[in-house]
mmCIF file of C-alpha atoms in Angstrom:
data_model
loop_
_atom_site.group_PDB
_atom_site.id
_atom_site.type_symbol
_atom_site.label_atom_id
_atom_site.label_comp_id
_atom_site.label_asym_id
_atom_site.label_seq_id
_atom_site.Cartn_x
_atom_site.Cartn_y
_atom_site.Cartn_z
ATOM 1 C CA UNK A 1 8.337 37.309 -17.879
ATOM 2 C CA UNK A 2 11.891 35.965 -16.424
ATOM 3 C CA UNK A 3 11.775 32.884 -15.011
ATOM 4 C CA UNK A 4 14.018 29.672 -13.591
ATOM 5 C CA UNK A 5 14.880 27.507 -16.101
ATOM 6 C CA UNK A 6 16.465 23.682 -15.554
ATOM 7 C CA UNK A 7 18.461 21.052 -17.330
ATOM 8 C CA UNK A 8 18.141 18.444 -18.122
ATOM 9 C CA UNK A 9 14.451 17.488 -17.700
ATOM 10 C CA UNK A 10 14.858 14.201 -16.985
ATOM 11 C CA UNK A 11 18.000 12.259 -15.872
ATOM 12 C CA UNK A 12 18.494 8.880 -15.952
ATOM 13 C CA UNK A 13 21.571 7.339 -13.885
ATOM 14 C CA UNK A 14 23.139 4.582 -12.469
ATOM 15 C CA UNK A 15 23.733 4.268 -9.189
ATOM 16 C CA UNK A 16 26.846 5.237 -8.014
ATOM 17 C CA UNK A 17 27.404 7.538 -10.578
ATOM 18 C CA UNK A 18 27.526 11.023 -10.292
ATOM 19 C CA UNK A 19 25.464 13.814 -12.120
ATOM 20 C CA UNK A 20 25.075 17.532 -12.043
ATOM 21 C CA UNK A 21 21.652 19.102 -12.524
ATOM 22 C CA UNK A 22 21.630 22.860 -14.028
ATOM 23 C CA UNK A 23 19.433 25.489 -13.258
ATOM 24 C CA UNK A 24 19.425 29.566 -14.592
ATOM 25 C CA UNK A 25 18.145 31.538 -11.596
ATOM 26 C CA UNK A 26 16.366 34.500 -12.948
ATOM 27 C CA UNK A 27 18.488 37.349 -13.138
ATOM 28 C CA UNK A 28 18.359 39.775 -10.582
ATOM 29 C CA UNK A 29 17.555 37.401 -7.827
ATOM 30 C CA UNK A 30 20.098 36.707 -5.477
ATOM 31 C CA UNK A 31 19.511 33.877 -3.275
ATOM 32 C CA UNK A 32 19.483 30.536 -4.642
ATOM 33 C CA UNK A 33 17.840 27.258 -3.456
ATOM 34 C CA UNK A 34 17.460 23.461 -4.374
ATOM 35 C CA UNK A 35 14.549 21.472 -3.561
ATOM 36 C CA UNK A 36 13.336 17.893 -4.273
ATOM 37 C CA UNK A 37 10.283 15.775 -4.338
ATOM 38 C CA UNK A 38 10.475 12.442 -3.852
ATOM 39 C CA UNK A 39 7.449 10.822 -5.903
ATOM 40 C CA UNK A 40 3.429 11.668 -4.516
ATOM 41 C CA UNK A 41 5.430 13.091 -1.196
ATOM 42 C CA UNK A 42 5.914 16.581 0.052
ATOM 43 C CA UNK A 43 8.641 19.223 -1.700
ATOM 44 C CA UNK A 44 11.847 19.541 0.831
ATOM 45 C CA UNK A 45 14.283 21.987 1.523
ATOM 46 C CA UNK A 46 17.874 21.125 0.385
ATOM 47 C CA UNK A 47 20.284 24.142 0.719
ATOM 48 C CA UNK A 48 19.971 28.182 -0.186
ATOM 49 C CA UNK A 49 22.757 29.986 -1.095
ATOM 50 C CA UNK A 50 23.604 33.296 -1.004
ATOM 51 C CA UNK A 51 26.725 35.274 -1.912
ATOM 52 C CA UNK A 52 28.557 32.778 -3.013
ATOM 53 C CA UNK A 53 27.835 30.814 0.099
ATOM 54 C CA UNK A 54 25.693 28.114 1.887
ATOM 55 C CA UNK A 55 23.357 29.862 3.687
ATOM 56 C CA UNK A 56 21.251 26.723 5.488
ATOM 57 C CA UNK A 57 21.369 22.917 4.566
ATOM 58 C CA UNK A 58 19.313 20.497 5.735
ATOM 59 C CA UNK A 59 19.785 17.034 7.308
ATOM 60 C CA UNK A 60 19.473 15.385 3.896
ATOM 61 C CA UNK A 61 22.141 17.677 2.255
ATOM 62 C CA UNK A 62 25.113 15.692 3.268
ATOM 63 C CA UNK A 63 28.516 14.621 1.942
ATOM 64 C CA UNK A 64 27.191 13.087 -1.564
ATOM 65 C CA UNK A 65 25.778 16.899 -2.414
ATOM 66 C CA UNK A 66 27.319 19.918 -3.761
ATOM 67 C CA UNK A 67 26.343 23.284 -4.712
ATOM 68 C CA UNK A 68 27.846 25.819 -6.870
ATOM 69 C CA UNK A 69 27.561 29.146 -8.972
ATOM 70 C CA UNK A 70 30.356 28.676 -11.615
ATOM 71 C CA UNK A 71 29.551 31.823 -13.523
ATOM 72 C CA UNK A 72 27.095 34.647 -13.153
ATOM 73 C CA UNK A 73 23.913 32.775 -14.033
ATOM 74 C CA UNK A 74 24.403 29.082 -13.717
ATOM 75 C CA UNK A 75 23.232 27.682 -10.202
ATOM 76 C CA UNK A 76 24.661 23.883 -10.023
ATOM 77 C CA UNK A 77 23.900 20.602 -7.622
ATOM 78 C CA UNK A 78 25.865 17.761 -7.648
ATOM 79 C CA UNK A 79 25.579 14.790 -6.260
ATOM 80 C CA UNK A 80 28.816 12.335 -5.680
ATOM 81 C CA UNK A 81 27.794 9.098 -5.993
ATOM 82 C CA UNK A 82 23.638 8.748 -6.185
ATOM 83 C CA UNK A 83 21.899 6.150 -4.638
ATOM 84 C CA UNK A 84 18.341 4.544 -5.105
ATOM 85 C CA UNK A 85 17.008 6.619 -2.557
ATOM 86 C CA UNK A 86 18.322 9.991 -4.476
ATOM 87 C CA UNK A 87 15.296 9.564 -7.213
ATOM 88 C CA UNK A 88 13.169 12.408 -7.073
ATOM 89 C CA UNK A 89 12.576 15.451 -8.853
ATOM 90 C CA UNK A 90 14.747 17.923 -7.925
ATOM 91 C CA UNK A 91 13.571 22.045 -8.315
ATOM 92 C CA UNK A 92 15.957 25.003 -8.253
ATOM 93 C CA UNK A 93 14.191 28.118 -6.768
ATOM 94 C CA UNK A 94 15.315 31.411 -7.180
ATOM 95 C CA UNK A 95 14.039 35.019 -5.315
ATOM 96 C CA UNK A 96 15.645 37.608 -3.440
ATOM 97 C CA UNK A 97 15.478 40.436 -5.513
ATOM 98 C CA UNK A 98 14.750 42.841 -2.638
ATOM 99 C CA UNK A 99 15.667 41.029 0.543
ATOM 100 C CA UNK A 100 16.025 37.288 2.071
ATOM 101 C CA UNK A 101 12.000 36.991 2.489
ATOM 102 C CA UNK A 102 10.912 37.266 -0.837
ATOM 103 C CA UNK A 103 8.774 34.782 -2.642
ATOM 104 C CA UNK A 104 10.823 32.102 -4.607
ATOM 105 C CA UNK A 105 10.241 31.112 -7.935
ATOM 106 C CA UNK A 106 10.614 27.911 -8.845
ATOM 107 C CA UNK A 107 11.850 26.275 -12.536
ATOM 108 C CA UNK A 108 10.514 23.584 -13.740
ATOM 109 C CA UNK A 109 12.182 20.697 -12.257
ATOM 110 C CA UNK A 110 14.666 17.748 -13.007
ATOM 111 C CA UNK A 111 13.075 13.893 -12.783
ATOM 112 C CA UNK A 112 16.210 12.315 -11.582
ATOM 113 C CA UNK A 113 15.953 8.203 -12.188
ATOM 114 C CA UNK A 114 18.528 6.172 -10.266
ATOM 115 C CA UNK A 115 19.175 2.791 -11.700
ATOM 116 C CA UNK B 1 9.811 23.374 15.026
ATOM 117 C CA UNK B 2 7.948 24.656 12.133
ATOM 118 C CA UNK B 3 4.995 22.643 10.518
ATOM 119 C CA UNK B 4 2.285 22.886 7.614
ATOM 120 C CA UNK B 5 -0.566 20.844 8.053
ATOM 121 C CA UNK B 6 -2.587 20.293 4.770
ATOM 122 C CA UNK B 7 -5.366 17.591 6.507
ATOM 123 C CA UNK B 8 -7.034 17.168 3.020
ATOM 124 C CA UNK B 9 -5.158 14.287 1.124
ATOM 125 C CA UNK B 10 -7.758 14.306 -2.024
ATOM 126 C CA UNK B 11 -10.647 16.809 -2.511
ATOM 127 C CA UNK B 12 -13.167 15.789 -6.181
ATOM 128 C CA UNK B 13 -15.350 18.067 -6.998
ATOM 129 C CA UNK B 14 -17.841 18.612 -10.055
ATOM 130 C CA UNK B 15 -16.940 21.964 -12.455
ATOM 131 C CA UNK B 16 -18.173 24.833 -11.203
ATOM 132 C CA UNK B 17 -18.615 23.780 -7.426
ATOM 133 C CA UNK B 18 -16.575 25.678 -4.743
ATOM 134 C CA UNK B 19 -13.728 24.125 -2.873
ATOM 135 C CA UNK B 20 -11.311 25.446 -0.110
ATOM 136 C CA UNK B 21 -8.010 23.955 0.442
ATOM 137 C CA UNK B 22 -7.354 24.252 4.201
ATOM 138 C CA UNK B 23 -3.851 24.921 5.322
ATOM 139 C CA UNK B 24 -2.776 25.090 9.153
ATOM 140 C CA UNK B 25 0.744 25.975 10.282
ATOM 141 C CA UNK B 26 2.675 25.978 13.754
ATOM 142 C CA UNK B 27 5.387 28.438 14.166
ATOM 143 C CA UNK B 28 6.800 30.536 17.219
ATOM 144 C CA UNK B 29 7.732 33.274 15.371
ATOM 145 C CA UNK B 30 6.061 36.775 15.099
ATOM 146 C CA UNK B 31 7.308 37.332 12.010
ATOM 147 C CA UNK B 32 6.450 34.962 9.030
ATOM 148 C CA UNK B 33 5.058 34.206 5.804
ATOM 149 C CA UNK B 34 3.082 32.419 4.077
ATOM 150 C CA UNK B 35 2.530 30.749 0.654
ATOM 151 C CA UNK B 36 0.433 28.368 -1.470
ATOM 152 C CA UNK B 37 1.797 27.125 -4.850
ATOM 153 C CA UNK B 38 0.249 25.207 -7.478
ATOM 154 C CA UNK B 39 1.714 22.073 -9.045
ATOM 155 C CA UNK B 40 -0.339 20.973 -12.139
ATOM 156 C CA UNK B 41 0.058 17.240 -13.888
ATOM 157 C CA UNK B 42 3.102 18.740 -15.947
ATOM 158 C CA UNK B 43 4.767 19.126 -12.623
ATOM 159 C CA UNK B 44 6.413 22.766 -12.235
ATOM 160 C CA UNK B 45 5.268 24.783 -8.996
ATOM 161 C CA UNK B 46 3.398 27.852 -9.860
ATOM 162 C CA UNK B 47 3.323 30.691 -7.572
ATOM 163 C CA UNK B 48 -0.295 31.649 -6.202
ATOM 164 C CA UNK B 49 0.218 33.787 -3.356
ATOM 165 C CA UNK B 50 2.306 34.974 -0.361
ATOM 166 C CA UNK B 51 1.053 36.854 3.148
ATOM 167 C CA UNK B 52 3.220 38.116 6.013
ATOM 168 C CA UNK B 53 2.153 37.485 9.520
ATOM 169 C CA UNK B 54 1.284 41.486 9.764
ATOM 170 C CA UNK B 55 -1.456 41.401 6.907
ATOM 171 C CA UNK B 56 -4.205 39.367 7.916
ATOM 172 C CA UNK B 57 -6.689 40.804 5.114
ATOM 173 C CA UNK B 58 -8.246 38.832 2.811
ATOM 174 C CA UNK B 59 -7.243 38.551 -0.893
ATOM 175 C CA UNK B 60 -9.450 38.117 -4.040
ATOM 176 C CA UNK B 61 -7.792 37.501 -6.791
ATOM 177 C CA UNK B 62 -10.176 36.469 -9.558
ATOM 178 C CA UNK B 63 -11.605 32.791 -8.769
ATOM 179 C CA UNK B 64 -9.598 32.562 -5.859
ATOM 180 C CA UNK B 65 -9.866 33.499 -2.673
ATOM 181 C CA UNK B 66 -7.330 33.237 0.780
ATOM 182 C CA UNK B 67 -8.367 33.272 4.298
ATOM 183 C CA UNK B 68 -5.732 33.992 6.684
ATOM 184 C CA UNK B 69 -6.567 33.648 10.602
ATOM 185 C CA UNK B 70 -3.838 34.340 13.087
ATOM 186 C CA UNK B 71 -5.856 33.045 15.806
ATOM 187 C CA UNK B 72 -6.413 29.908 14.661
ATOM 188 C CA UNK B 73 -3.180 29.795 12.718
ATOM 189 C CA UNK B 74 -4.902 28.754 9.487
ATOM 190 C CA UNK B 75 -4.406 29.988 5.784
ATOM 191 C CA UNK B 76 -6.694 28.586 3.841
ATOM 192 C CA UNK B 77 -7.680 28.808 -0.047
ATOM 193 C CA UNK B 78 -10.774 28.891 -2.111
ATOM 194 C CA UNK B 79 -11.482 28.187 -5.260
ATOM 195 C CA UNK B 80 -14.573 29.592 -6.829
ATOM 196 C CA UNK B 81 -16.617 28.172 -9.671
ATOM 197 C CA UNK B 82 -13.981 25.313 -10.152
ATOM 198 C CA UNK B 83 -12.819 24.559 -13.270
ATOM 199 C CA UNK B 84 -10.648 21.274 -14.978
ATOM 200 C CA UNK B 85 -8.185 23.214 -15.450
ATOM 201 C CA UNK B 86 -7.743 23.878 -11.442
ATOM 202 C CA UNK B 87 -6.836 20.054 -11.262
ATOM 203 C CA UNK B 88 -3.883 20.227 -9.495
ATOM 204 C CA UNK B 89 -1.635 19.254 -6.765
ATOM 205 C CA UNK B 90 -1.583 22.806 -4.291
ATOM 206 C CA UNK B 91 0.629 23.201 -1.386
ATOM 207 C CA UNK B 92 0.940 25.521 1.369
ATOM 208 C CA UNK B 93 3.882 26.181 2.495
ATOM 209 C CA UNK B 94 5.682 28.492 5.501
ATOM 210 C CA UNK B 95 8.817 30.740 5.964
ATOM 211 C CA UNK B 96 10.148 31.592 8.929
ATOM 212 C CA UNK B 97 13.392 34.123 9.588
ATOM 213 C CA UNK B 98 16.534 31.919 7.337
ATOM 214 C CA UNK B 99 14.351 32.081 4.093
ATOM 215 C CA UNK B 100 13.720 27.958 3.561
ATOM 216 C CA UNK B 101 10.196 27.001 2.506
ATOM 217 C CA UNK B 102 8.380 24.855 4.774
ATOM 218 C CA UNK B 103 5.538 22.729 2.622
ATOM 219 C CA UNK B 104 2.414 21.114 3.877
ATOM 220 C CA UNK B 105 1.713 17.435 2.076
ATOM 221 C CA UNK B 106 -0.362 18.882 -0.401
ATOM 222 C CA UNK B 107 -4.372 18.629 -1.085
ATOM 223 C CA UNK B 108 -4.842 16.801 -4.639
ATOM 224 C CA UNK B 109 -7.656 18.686 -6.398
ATOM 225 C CA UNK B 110 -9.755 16.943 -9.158
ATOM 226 C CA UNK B 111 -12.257 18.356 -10.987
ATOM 227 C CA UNK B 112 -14.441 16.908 -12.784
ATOM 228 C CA UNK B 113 -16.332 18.266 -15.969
#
């Protein structure tokens, strides 16, 4: 069964450094979304992006964050310079297959660690 | 403004009790849907189960179970004959028209052999 895959599992940085988590959307989907949970709290909406676009951002997507689809599968974040507060684990999502509703499917996450 | 209420922080039950997960939502569309997804100790999300705001039947699918009620704008989830293996973290979450996901706080389910 296709699914989302992510890299790396874990990431440990320091702060003010900046680091690019990977995900693999599965194939045929074709919007794209990034997610994170900050420890024991609720799982937030980042960005979706569609056709090689930003579809919707939210308020914590600012500046420091980055999206981008360098190839045909490879669905990048980046943040600029992370800060304590950017710890969390961050999920890709992908879905889409047959219209902007469908269900997203999520990979397995990236523990980011800010030092 | 879109919201998912999940009011149950914790729920511990004994194996092979039944437990429902309640999930209530606010949204001023007509046109939405619905979700709950599981998140187990290794920490992935795991798809359960999606509903548009047109298809208010019930679904069965093996030990669970989903209640959607328009009318009192509730989606809620049960889990029949619990098992350890349902331990879990489960969320409910909303989409409205733009595609985002909306997630309650999440109901921490323990179950205990």
């Amino acid at each position: 069964e296709p699914e989302v895959t992510q890299t790396p599992s874990h990431q440990v940085t320091q702060m003010g450094q900046e680091v690019i988590l990977r995900c693999v959307p599965i194939s045929n989907h074709l919007y794209f979304y990034w997610y994170r949970q900050i420890l024991g709290q609720k799982v937030e909406f980042l960005v979706s992006f569609y056709n090689n676009e930003i579809s919707e951002k939210s308020e914590i997507f600012d500046d420091q964050f980055s999206v981008e689809r360098p190839d045909g599968s490879n669905f990048t974040l980046k943040i600029r310079s992370t800060k304590l507060e950017d710890s969390a684990m961050y999920f890709c999502a992908s879905g889409g297959a047959s219209g902007s509703t469908d269900t997203q499917y999520f990979g397995p996450g990236t523990r980011l660690t800010v030092l | 403004a879109q919201k998912v209420t999940q009011a149950q922080t914790e729920i511990s039950v004994v194996e092979k009790e039944d437990v429902t997960l309640d999930c209530v939502y606010e949204t001023r569309d007509t046109t939405y849907y619905l979700f709950w997804y599981k998140q187990p100790p290794s920490g992935e999300l795991v798809f359960l189960i999606r509903r548009n705001s047109f298809d208010e039947q019930n679904e069965i699918s093996g030990r669970y179970s989903w209640n959607f009620q328009k009318s009192t704008s509730s989606f809620n989830f049960t889990i029949t004959a619990s098992q350890v293996v349902d331990s879990a973290v489960y969320f409910c979450a909303l989409m409205e028209y733009g595609n985002k996901l909306v997630f309650g706080a999440g109901t921490i389910l323990r179950v205990k052999s």
